[in-house]
PDB file of C-alpha atoms in Angstrom:
ATOM      1  CA  GLY A   1      39.749   9.688  14.995  1.00  0.00           C
ATOM      2  CA  GLY A   2      38.411  11.649  12.059  1.00  0.00           C
ATOM      3  CA  PRO A   3      35.631  11.705   9.981  1.00  0.00           C
ATOM      4  CA  ILE A   4      35.454   8.851   8.560  1.00  0.00           C
ATOM      5  CA  GLU A   5      35.904   7.051  11.865  1.00  0.00           C
ATOM      6  CA  HIS A   6      32.832   8.947  13.324  1.00  0.00           C
ATOM      7  CA  LEU A   7      31.037   7.854  10.138  1.00  0.00           C
ATOM      8  CA  LYS A   8      31.967   4.255  10.950  1.00  0.00           C
ATOM      9  CA  GLU A   9      31.013   5.005  14.700  1.00  0.00           C
ATOM     10  CA  VAL A  10      27.361   6.247  13.572  1.00  0.00           C
ATOM     11  CA  ILE A  11      26.717   3.814  10.968  1.00  0.00           C
ATOM     12  CA  ILE A  12      28.040   0.579  12.077  1.00  0.00           C
ATOM     13  CA  HIS A  13      28.328   0.810  16.008  1.00  0.00           C
ATOM     14  CA  ASP A  14      24.966   2.729  16.088  1.00  0.00           C
ATOM     15  CA  SER A  15      26.464   5.214  18.325  1.00  0.00           C
ATOM     16  CA  LEU A  16      23.752   7.773  17.821  1.00  0.00           C
ATOM     17  CA  GLY A  17      20.807   5.147  18.653  1.00  0.00           C
ATOM     18  CA  ILE A  18      18.974   5.732  15.660  1.00  0.00           C
ATOM     19  CA  ASN A  19      18.680   2.079  14.893  1.00  0.00           C
ATOM     20  CA  ASP A  20      16.441   1.415  17.830  1.00  0.00           C
ATOM     21  CA  GLU A  21      14.035   4.485  17.155  1.00  0.00           C
ATOM     22  CA  LEU A  22      13.835   3.356  13.795  1.00  0.00           C
ATOM     23  CA  ASP A  23      13.091  -0.291  14.818  1.00  0.00           C
ATOM     24  CA  ARG A  24      10.374   0.967  17.166  1.00  0.00           C
ATOM     25  CA  ARG A  25       9.072   3.136  14.492  1.00  0.00           C
ATOM     26  CA  MET A  26       8.751   0.208  11.867  1.00  0.00           C
ATOM     27  CA  GLN A  27       7.291  -2.022  14.862  1.00  0.00           C
ATOM     28  CA  HIS A  28       4.481   0.341  15.239  1.00  0.00           C
ATOM     29  CA  LEU A  29       3.518   0.178  11.602  1.00  0.00           C
ATOM     30  CA  VAL A  30       3.707  -3.148  11.509  1.00  0.00           C
ATOM     31  CA  ASP A  31       1.568  -3.588  14.654  1.00  0.00           C
ATOM     32  CA  SER A  32      -0.800  -0.883  13.977  1.00  0.00           C
ATOM     33  CA  TYR A  33      -1.282  -2.225  10.393  1.00  0.00           C
ATOM     34  CA  HIS A  34      -4.906  -3.197   8.794  1.00  0.00           C
ATOM     35  CA  ASP A  35      -6.001  -4.089   5.263  1.00  0.00           C
ATOM     36  CA  GLU A  36      -8.695  -1.697   4.622  1.00  0.00           C
ATOM     37  CA  TRP A  37     -10.063  -3.794   1.208  1.00  0.00           C
ATOM     38  CA  ALA A  38      -9.876  -7.064   3.236  1.00  0.00           C
ATOM     39  CA  GLU A  39     -12.303  -5.311   5.687  1.00  0.00           C
ATOM     40  CA  VAL A  40     -14.623  -4.182   2.794  1.00  0.00           C
ATOM     41  CA  VAL A  41     -14.402  -7.576   1.132  1.00  0.00           C
ATOM     42  CA  LYS A  42     -15.714  -9.080   4.236  1.00  0.00           C
ATOM     43  CA  ASP A  43     -18.476  -6.534   5.051  1.00  0.00           C
ATOM     44  CA  PRO A  44     -21.145  -6.789   2.342  1.00  0.00           C
ATOM     45  CA  LYS A  45     -22.567  -3.916   3.392  1.00  0.00           C
ATOM     46  CA  ARG A  46     -19.319  -2.165   2.657  1.00  0.00           C
ATOM     47  CA  ARG A  47     -19.030  -3.946  -0.170  1.00  0.00           C
ATOM     48  CA  GLU A  48     -22.440  -2.339  -1.797  1.00  0.00           C
ATOM     49  CA  GLN A  49     -20.899   0.795  -1.921  1.00  0.00           C
ATOM     50  CA  PHE A  50     -18.296  -0.300  -4.755  1.00  0.00           C
ATOM     51  CA  LYS A  51     -20.975  -1.824  -7.402  1.00  0.00           C
ATOM     52  CA  GLN A  52     -20.152  -1.284 -10.917  1.00  0.00           C
ATOM     53  CA  PHE A  53     -23.637   1.153 -11.307  1.00  0.00           C
ATOM     54  CA  VAL A  54     -25.711   2.166  -8.585  1.00  0.00           C
ATOM     55  CA  ASN A  55     -28.852   2.054  -9.702  1.00  0.00           C
ATOM     56  CA  THR A  56     -28.813  -1.804 -10.679  1.00  0.00           C
ATOM     57  CA  ASP A  57     -27.481  -5.300  -9.565  1.00  0.00           C
ATOM     58  CA  GLU A  58     -26.825  -5.848 -13.646  1.00  0.00           C
ATOM     59  CA  ASN A  59     -22.922  -5.958 -14.442  1.00  0.00           C
ATOM     60  CA  GLN A  60     -21.537  -5.541 -17.868  1.00  0.00           C
ATOM     61  CA  PRO A  61     -18.200  -7.319 -18.763  1.00  0.00           C
ATOM     62  CA  ARG A  62     -15.341  -5.277 -19.058  1.00  0.00           C
ATOM     63  CA  ASP A  63     -15.127  -6.384 -22.884  1.00  0.00           C
ATOM     64  CA  ASP A  64     -18.459  -4.911 -23.513  1.00  0.00           C
ATOM     65  CA  LEU A  65     -17.354  -1.589 -22.269  1.00  0.00           C
ATOM     66  CA  ILE A  66     -13.815  -0.881 -23.888  1.00  0.00           C
ATOM     67  CA  GLU A  67     -12.069  -2.594 -27.174  1.00  0.00           C
ATOM     68  CA  PHE A  68      -9.312  -4.430 -26.241  1.00  0.00           C
ATOM     69  CA  ILE A  69      -6.103  -5.304 -28.256  1.00  0.00           C
ATOM     70  CA  ASP A  70      -3.780  -8.048 -27.676  1.00  0.00           C
ATOM     71  CA  MET A  71      -0.058  -7.465 -27.758  1.00  0.00           C
ATOM     72  CA  ARG A  72       2.614  -9.652 -27.512  1.00  0.00           C
ATOM     73  CA  GLY A  73       0.352 -12.167 -25.414  1.00  0.00           C
ATOM     74  CA  GLN A  74      -0.991  -9.274 -23.236  1.00  0.00           C
ATOM     75  CA  VAL A  75      -4.184  -7.807 -23.263  1.00  0.00           C
ATOM     76  CA  ARG A  76      -4.530  -4.180 -23.193  1.00  0.00           C
ATOM     77  CA  PRO A  77      -7.006  -1.488 -23.830  1.00  0.00           C
ATOM     78  CA  ALA A  78      -7.445  -0.049 -27.724  1.00  0.00           C
ATOM     79  CA  ASP A  79      -5.045   3.335 -28.334  1.00  0.00           C
ATOM     80  CA  TRP A  80      -7.685   6.240 -28.706  1.00  0.00           C
ATOM     81  CA  PRO A  81      -8.288   7.181 -32.718  1.00  0.00           C
ATOM     82  CA  ALA A  82      -6.166   9.839 -33.728  1.00  0.00           C
ATOM     83  CA  ASP A  83      -8.832  12.690 -33.559  1.00  0.00           C
ATOM     84  CA  GLY A  84      -8.386  12.340 -29.771  1.00  0.00           C
ATOM     85  CA  GLN A  85     -11.936  11.388 -29.389  1.00  0.00           C
ATOM     86  CA  PRO A  86     -12.560   8.719 -26.575  1.00  0.00           C
ATOM     87  CA  GLN A  87     -13.730   5.689 -27.916  1.00  0.00           C
ATOM     88  CA  THR A  88     -16.003   3.152 -25.652  1.00  0.00           C
ATOM     89  CA  ASN A  89     -18.349   0.368 -26.585  1.00  0.00           C
ATOM     90  CA  TRP A  90     -20.670   1.170 -23.650  1.00  0.00           C
ATOM     91  CA  LYS A  91     -24.276   1.119 -24.742  1.00  0.00           C
ATOM     92  CA  PRO A  92     -27.079   2.471 -22.315  1.00  0.00           C
TER      93      PRO A  92
END
């Protein structure tokens, strides 16, 4: 067989045993996976690290911080003004 036959052997019939190696590696990834964010959500101590403000328990709604507009039925942040200055509704 020529080069095409060799490619068929390697790709279709796995003559080099590559599929087994890839399957082992994929199984290792599946077996060792854990969801870091699920752990944070379940752990109040770790969840504390992700407060909106560190020095208060008060939260400001996003609509009070950023101007949103409706575009084709979807809400998105408004564009910055033409002068390039960021626009915010944040009040200390």
